[in-house]
């Protein structure tokens, strides 16, 4: 029974502990990136079929830790506007995942992530901002995509930044919204039979490493300047886009 719960050998579990903690720290600073960093290790340890549902469970706990870290700074109006349409859209996206060619999604999103770097800077120079109702529309679209692919953090990050949030307020609102969206995704996976008991336990283990990394990364967030924060966002967009494109060609 224990072997089924752990679902992997000692080397894989050790790598999950190391990479998961590092991924939690990175996502705690940038707002995204944990899924991209953990995917290769999860596939190696659990196999590709279980990696996505396990990461969905882990993402719930990882984002809860960021919510707790930045609770006092969360903009709940933004969270509600984004997640109320985004959560049911994520459930629909998770169901669509079973019939949509993943290669097409990977290539499209990979190119989009990379293109978002110059586009984001152009919109910032033009002082582009999202209103509350526009954030709701964006939440529905990104929520649907979140149900289909492993992670859409590089999409939600620019959306909340365009709404005018930064630092702890940005991280808290993005994470709180992600909790609702990933819970909807997990419930759909569970209904589809993609989350047996072992997957829940494994997702909890991975989520705990993310939570540890997030707590370790909070002090770093408080000490970085807005310009450094923006450069970290650009780096994560490029890395995420590259990961998506490389996955499409494998």
CSV table of C-alpha atoms in Angstrom, one decimal, residues 78-94 130 132-148 152 155-156 159-160 177 181:
chain,number,residue,atom,x,y,z
A,78,UNK,CA,-10.0,41.1,-8.5
A,79,UNK,CA,-10.1,37.5,-7.2
A,80,UNK,CA,-13.8,37.2,-7.5
A,81,UNK,CA,-13.9,38.9,-11.0
A,82,UNK,CA,-11.3,36.5,-12.3
A,83,UNK,CA,-12.2,33.2,-10.6
A,84,UNK,CA,-16.0,33.2,-10.7
A,85,UNK,CA,-16.0,32.8,-14.5
A,86,UNK,CA,-12.6,31.1,-14.5
A,87,UNK,CA,-13.4,28.1,-12.2
A,88,UNK,CA,-16.3,26.6,-14.3
A,89,UNK,CA,-14.3,27.4,-17.5
A,90,UNK,CA,-11.4,25.4,-16.0
A,91,UNK,CA,-13.6,22.4,-15.4
A,92,UNK,CA,-14.8,22.6,-19.0
A,93,UNK,CA,-11.2,22.9,-20.2
A,94,UNK,CA,-10.2,19.8,-18.2
A,130,UNK,CA,-7.6,46.0,-17.5
A,132,UNK,CA,-12.6,44.7,-13.5
A,133,UNK,CA,-15.1,43.4,-16.1
A,134,UNK,CA,-12.2,42.9,-18.6
A,135,UNK,CA,-10.4,40.9,-15.9
A,136,UNK,CA,-13.5,38.7,-15.6
A,137,UNK,CA,-13.5,38.0,-19.4
A,138,UNK,CA,-9.7,37.2,-19.3
A,139,UNK,CA,-10.4,35.0,-16.3
A,140,UNK,CA,-12.9,32.9,-18.3
A,141,UNK,CA,-10.5,32.5,-21.2
A,142,UNK,CA,-7.4,31.7,-19.1
A,143,UNK,CA,-9.5,29.4,-16.8
A,144,UNK,CA,-10.5,27.3,-19.8
A,145,UNK,CA,-6.9,27.1,-21.0
A,146,UNK,CA,-5.8,26.1,-17.5
A,147,UNK,CA,-8.1,23.1,-17.7
A,148,UNK,CA,-6.4,22.0,-20.9
A,152,UNK,CA,-1.2,29.1,-17.7
A,155,UNK,CA,-1.0,34.2,-19.0
A,156,UNK,CA,-2.5,35.1,-15.6
A,159,UNK,CA,-3.4,39.8,-16.6
A,160,UNK,CA,-3.1,40.7,-12.9
A,177,UNK,CA,-7.7,32.9,-8.0
A,181,UNK,CA,-9.5,27.4,-10.7
